[in-house]
Amino acid sequence: MTTARGFGFALLAGAALLSACTAPPAAEPPAPQTESSAAGVVSADFEVVGGQVRGRPERIQAPLGSLVRLTVRNDGADELHVHGYDKSAPLRPGEPATVEFRADIPGVFEIELHHSGSALPSLVVR
């Protein structure tokens, strides 16, 4: 009887140890998602508060020929402007504005809020 209990205890301890070893690691909280790419579309969403861009990546990567969709929500009136493509959209406080265009010019392009001068990430088209 003692051997059976010892064997059962060893079996339980082994199962507990095995489950601890195979458990997935604790997940870290997700980083702010500002860029996505699906089916040839590159989209990025930004919020600008007090002239500061929240969740800002360094650059937005877009393959040559892809569709780029930039959406910005600003806390004040301004104008979203993409240099090189000369695309712009008026910004009204708290309302999202979107510019969409085909990335058909390779290079690195500045994106900014035209009146305040707040810089968003650069667009890299390759």
PDB file of C-alpha atoms in Angstrom:
ATOM      1  CA  MET A   1       0.000   0.000   0.000  1.00  0.00           C
ATOM      2  CA  THR A   2       2.837   2.389   0.809  1.00  0.00           C
ATOM      3  CA  THR A   3       4.452   1.713  -2.552  1.00  0.00           C
ATOM      4  CA  ALA A   4       1.202   2.514  -4.376  1.00  0.00           C
ATOM      5  CA  ARG A   5       0.868   5.807  -2.501  1.00  0.00           C
ATOM      6  CA  GLY A   6       4.480   6.718  -3.234  1.00  0.00           C
ATOM      7  CA  PHE A   7       4.003   5.850  -6.898  1.00  0.00           C
ATOM      8  CA  GLY A   8       0.791   7.952  -7.045  1.00  0.00           C
ATOM      9  CA  PHE A   9       2.511  10.884  -5.377  1.00  0.00           C
ATOM     10  CA  ALA A  10       5.452  10.650  -7.798  1.00  0.00           C
ATOM     11  CA  LEU A  11       3.051  10.492 -10.737  1.00  0.00           C
ATOM     12  CA  LEU A  12       1.174  13.606  -9.523  1.00  0.00           C
ATOM     13  CA  ALA A  13       4.400  15.498  -8.892  1.00  0.00           C
ATOM     14  CA  GLY A  14       5.695  14.577 -12.347  1.00  0.00           C
ATOM     15  CA  ALA A  15       2.446  15.710 -14.003  1.00  0.00           C
ATOM     16  CA  ALA A  16       2.551  19.042 -12.145  1.00  0.00           C
ATOM     17  CA  LEU A  17       6.181  19.572 -13.135  1.00  0.00           C
ATOM     18  CA  LEU A  18       5.458  18.677 -16.752  1.00  0.00           C
ATOM     19  CA  SER A  19       2.492  21.063 -16.959  1.00  0.00           C
ATOM     20  CA  ALA A  20       4.624  23.883 -15.514  1.00  0.00           C
ATOM     21  CA  CYS A  21       7.322  23.239 -18.115  1.00  0.00           C
ATOM     22  CA  THR A  22       4.925  23.210 -21.047  1.00  0.00           C
ATOM     23  CA  ALA A  23       2.800  26.186 -20.047  1.00  0.00           C
ATOM     24  CA  PRO A  24       3.120  29.105 -22.481  1.00  0.00           C
ATOM     25  CA  PRO A  25       5.045  32.137 -21.231  1.00  0.00           C
ATOM     26  CA  ALA A  26       3.055  35.035 -19.852  1.00  0.00           C
ATOM     27  CA  ALA A  27       2.021  37.343 -22.656  1.00  0.00           C
ATOM     28  CA  GLU A  28       3.233  40.934 -22.635  1.00  0.00           C
ATOM     29  CA  PRO A  29       0.669  43.664 -23.184  1.00  0.00           C
ATOM     30  CA  PRO A  30       0.371  44.498 -26.887  1.00  0.00           C
ATOM     31  CA  ALA A  31       2.153  47.570 -28.201  1.00  0.00           C
ATOM     32  CA  PRO A  32       0.047  50.267 -29.858  1.00  0.00           C
ATOM     33  CA  GLN A  33      -0.751  49.107 -33.382  1.00  0.00           C
ATOM     34  CA  THR A  34      -0.251  51.868 -35.894  1.00  0.00           C
ATOM     35  CA  GLU A  35       0.645  50.090 -39.040  1.00  0.00           C
ATOM     36  CA  SER A  36      -0.936  47.150 -40.804  1.00  0.00           C
ATOM     37  CA  SER A  37      -0.659  45.607 -44.204  1.00  0.00           C
ATOM     38  CA  ALA A  38      -3.231  43.383 -45.860  1.00  0.00           C
ATOM     39  CA  ALA A  39      -3.804  42.598 -49.532  1.00  0.00           C
ATOM     40  CA  GLY A  40      -1.547  45.408 -50.791  1.00  0.00           C
ATOM     41  CA  VAL A  41      -2.954  48.027 -48.405  1.00  0.00           C
ATOM     42  CA  VAL A  42      -0.759  49.770 -45.837  1.00  0.00           C
ATOM     43  CA  SER A  43      -2.738  51.679 -43.246  1.00  0.00           C
ATOM     44  CA  ALA A  44      -1.621  53.725 -40.276  1.00  0.00           C
ATOM     45  CA  ASP A  45      -3.748  55.468 -37.665  1.00  0.00           C
ATOM     46  CA  PHE A  46      -2.460  58.271 -35.456  1.00  0.00           C
ATOM     47  CA  GLU A  47      -3.744  60.500 -32.706  1.00  0.00           C
ATOM     48  CA  VAL A  48      -2.143  63.890 -32.078  1.00  0.00           C
ATOM     49  CA  VAL A  49      -2.726  65.556 -28.707  1.00  0.00           C
ATOM     50  CA  GLY A  50      -1.048  68.831 -27.803  1.00  0.00           C
ATOM     51  CA  GLY A  51       1.218  68.525 -30.850  1.00  0.00           C
ATOM     52  CA  GLN A  52       2.518  65.110 -29.726  1.00  0.00           C
ATOM     53  CA  VAL A  53       1.884  61.981 -31.793  1.00  0.00           C
ATOM     54  CA  ARG A  54       0.776  58.972 -29.718  1.00  0.00           C
ATOM     55  CA  GLY A  55       2.004  55.457 -30.517  1.00  0.00           C
ATOM     56  CA  ARG A  56       4.421  56.759 -33.097  1.00  0.00           C
ATOM     57  CA  PRO A  57       6.634  54.319 -35.030  1.00  0.00           C
ATOM     58  CA  GLU A  58       9.776  55.697 -36.667  1.00  0.00           C
ATOM     59  CA  ARG A  59       8.681  54.976 -40.235  1.00  0.00           C
ATOM     60  CA  ILE A  60       5.835  53.514 -42.223  1.00  0.00           C
ATOM     61  CA  GLN A  61       7.030  50.941 -44.759  1.00  0.00           C
ATOM     62  CA  ALA A  62       5.013  50.646 -47.984  1.00  0.00           C
ATOM     63  CA  PRO A  63       5.880  48.436 -50.953  1.00  0.00           C
ATOM     64  CA  LEU A  64       5.969  50.254 -54.280  1.00  0.00           C
ATOM     65  CA  GLY A  65       2.508  50.050 -55.845  1.00  0.00           C
ATOM     66  CA  SER A  66       0.632  49.447 -52.584  1.00  0.00           C
ATOM     67  CA  LEU A  67      -2.341  51.492 -51.460  1.00  0.00           C
ATOM     68  CA  VAL A  68      -1.481  53.751 -48.496  1.00  0.00           C
ATOM     69  CA  ARG A  69      -4.222  54.876 -46.100  1.00  0.00           C
ATOM     70  CA  LEU A  70      -3.289  57.370 -43.365  1.00  0.00           C
ATOM     71  CA  THR A  71      -5.855  58.357 -40.761  1.00  0.00           C
ATOM     72  CA  VAL A  72      -5.195  61.090 -38.194  1.00  0.00           C
ATOM     73  CA  ARG A  73      -7.270  62.418 -35.315  1.00  0.00           C
ATOM     74  CA  ASN A  74      -6.045  65.750 -33.955  1.00  0.00           C
ATOM     75  CA  ASP A  75      -7.190  67.760 -30.940  1.00  0.00           C
ATOM     76  CA  GLY A  76      -7.183  70.983 -32.970  1.00  0.00           C
ATOM     77  CA  ALA A  77      -7.856  72.284 -36.471  1.00  0.00           C
ATOM     78  CA  ASP A  78      -4.980  71.640 -38.887  1.00  0.00           C
ATOM     79  CA  GLU A  79      -4.140  69.962 -42.182  1.00  0.00           C
ATOM     80  CA  LEU A  80      -2.613  66.528 -42.716  1.00  0.00           C
ATOM     81  CA  HIS A  81       0.000  66.725 -45.487  1.00  0.00           C
ATOM     82  CA  VAL A  82       2.091  64.045 -47.228  1.00  0.00           C
ATOM     83  CA  HIS A  83       5.131  65.598 -48.917  1.00  0.00           C
ATOM     84  CA  GLY A  84       6.179  64.287 -52.318  1.00  0.00           C
ATOM     85  CA  TYR A  85       2.691  63.014 -53.063  1.00  0.00           C
ATOM     86  CA  ASP A  86       1.100  66.388 -52.277  1.00  0.00           C
ATOM     87  CA  LYS A  87      -1.840  64.708 -50.573  1.00  0.00           C
ATOM     88  CA  SER A  88      -3.657  66.537 -47.807  1.00  0.00           C
ATOM     89  CA  ALA A  89      -6.819  66.454 -45.724  1.00  0.00           C
ATOM     90  CA  PRO A  90      -8.323  69.067 -43.397  1.00  0.00           C
ATOM     91  CA  LEU A  91      -8.368  68.175 -39.700  1.00  0.00           C
ATOM     92  CA  ARG A  92     -11.195  69.221 -37.413  1.00  0.00           C
ATOM     93  CA  PRO A  93     -10.845  68.811 -33.635  1.00  0.00           C
ATOM     94  CA  GLY A  94     -11.600  65.239 -32.585  1.00  0.00           C
ATOM     95  CA  GLU A  95     -12.654  64.047 -36.062  1.00  0.00           C
ATOM     96  CA  PRO A  96     -10.556  61.557 -38.017  1.00  0.00           C
ATOM     97  CA  ALA A  97      -9.257  62.614 -41.441  1.00  0.00           C
ATOM     98  CA  THR A  98      -7.916  60.158 -44.012  1.00  0.00           C
ATOM     99  CA  VAL A  99      -5.693  60.454 -47.067  1.00  0.00           C
ATOM    100  CA  GLU A 100      -5.421  57.502 -49.408  1.00  0.00           C
ATOM    101  CA  PHE A 101      -3.148  57.132 -52.420  1.00  0.00           C
ATOM    102  CA  ARG A 102      -1.174  54.649 -54.491  1.00  0.00           C
ATOM    103  CA  ALA A 103       2.501  54.500 -53.420  1.00  0.00           C
ATOM    104  CA  ASP A 104       3.909  54.814 -56.932  1.00  0.00           C
ATOM    105  CA  ILE A 105       6.930  57.043 -56.190  1.00  0.00           C
ATOM    106  CA  PRO A 106       9.869  55.364 -54.393  1.00  0.00           C
ATOM    107  CA  GLY A 107      11.640  57.259 -51.635  1.00  0.00           C
ATOM    108  CA  VAL A 108      11.264  58.633 -48.120  1.00  0.00           C
ATOM    109  CA  PHE A 109       8.492  61.193 -47.584  1.00  0.00           C
ATOM    110  CA  GLU A 110       7.653  63.433 -44.628  1.00  0.00           C
ATOM    111  CA  ILE A 111       4.142  63.415 -43.209  1.00  0.00           C
ATOM    112  CA  GLU A 112       3.176  66.377 -41.067  1.00  0.00           C
ATOM    113  CA  LEU A 113       0.414  68.520 -39.715  1.00  0.00           C
ATOM    114  CA  HIS A 114       0.863  71.487 -41.988  1.00  0.00           C
ATOM    115  CA  HIS A 115      -0.049  74.408 -39.732  1.00  0.00           C
ATOM    116  CA  SER A 116       1.362  73.227 -36.394  1.00  0.00           C
ATOM    117  CA  GLY A 117       4.393  71.540 -37.966  1.00  0.00           C
ATOM    118  CA  SER A 118       3.899  68.369 -35.901  1.00  0.00           C
ATOM    119  CA  ALA A 119       5.794  65.574 -37.627  1.00  0.00           C
ATOM    120  CA  LEU A 120       4.293  62.129 -38.070  1.00  0.00           C
ATOM    121  CA  PRO A 121       6.392  59.121 -39.062  1.00  0.00           C
ATOM    122  CA  SER A 122       8.059  59.247 -42.467  1.00  0.00           C
ATOM    123  CA  LEU A 123       6.691  57.117 -45.276  1.00  0.00           C
ATOM    124  CA  VAL A 124       9.237  54.808 -46.907  1.00  0.00           C
ATOM    125  CA  VAL A 125       8.220  53.461 -50.316  1.00  0.00           C
ATOM    126  CA  ARG A 126      10.350  50.697 -51.887  1.00  0.00           C
TER     127      ARG A 126
END
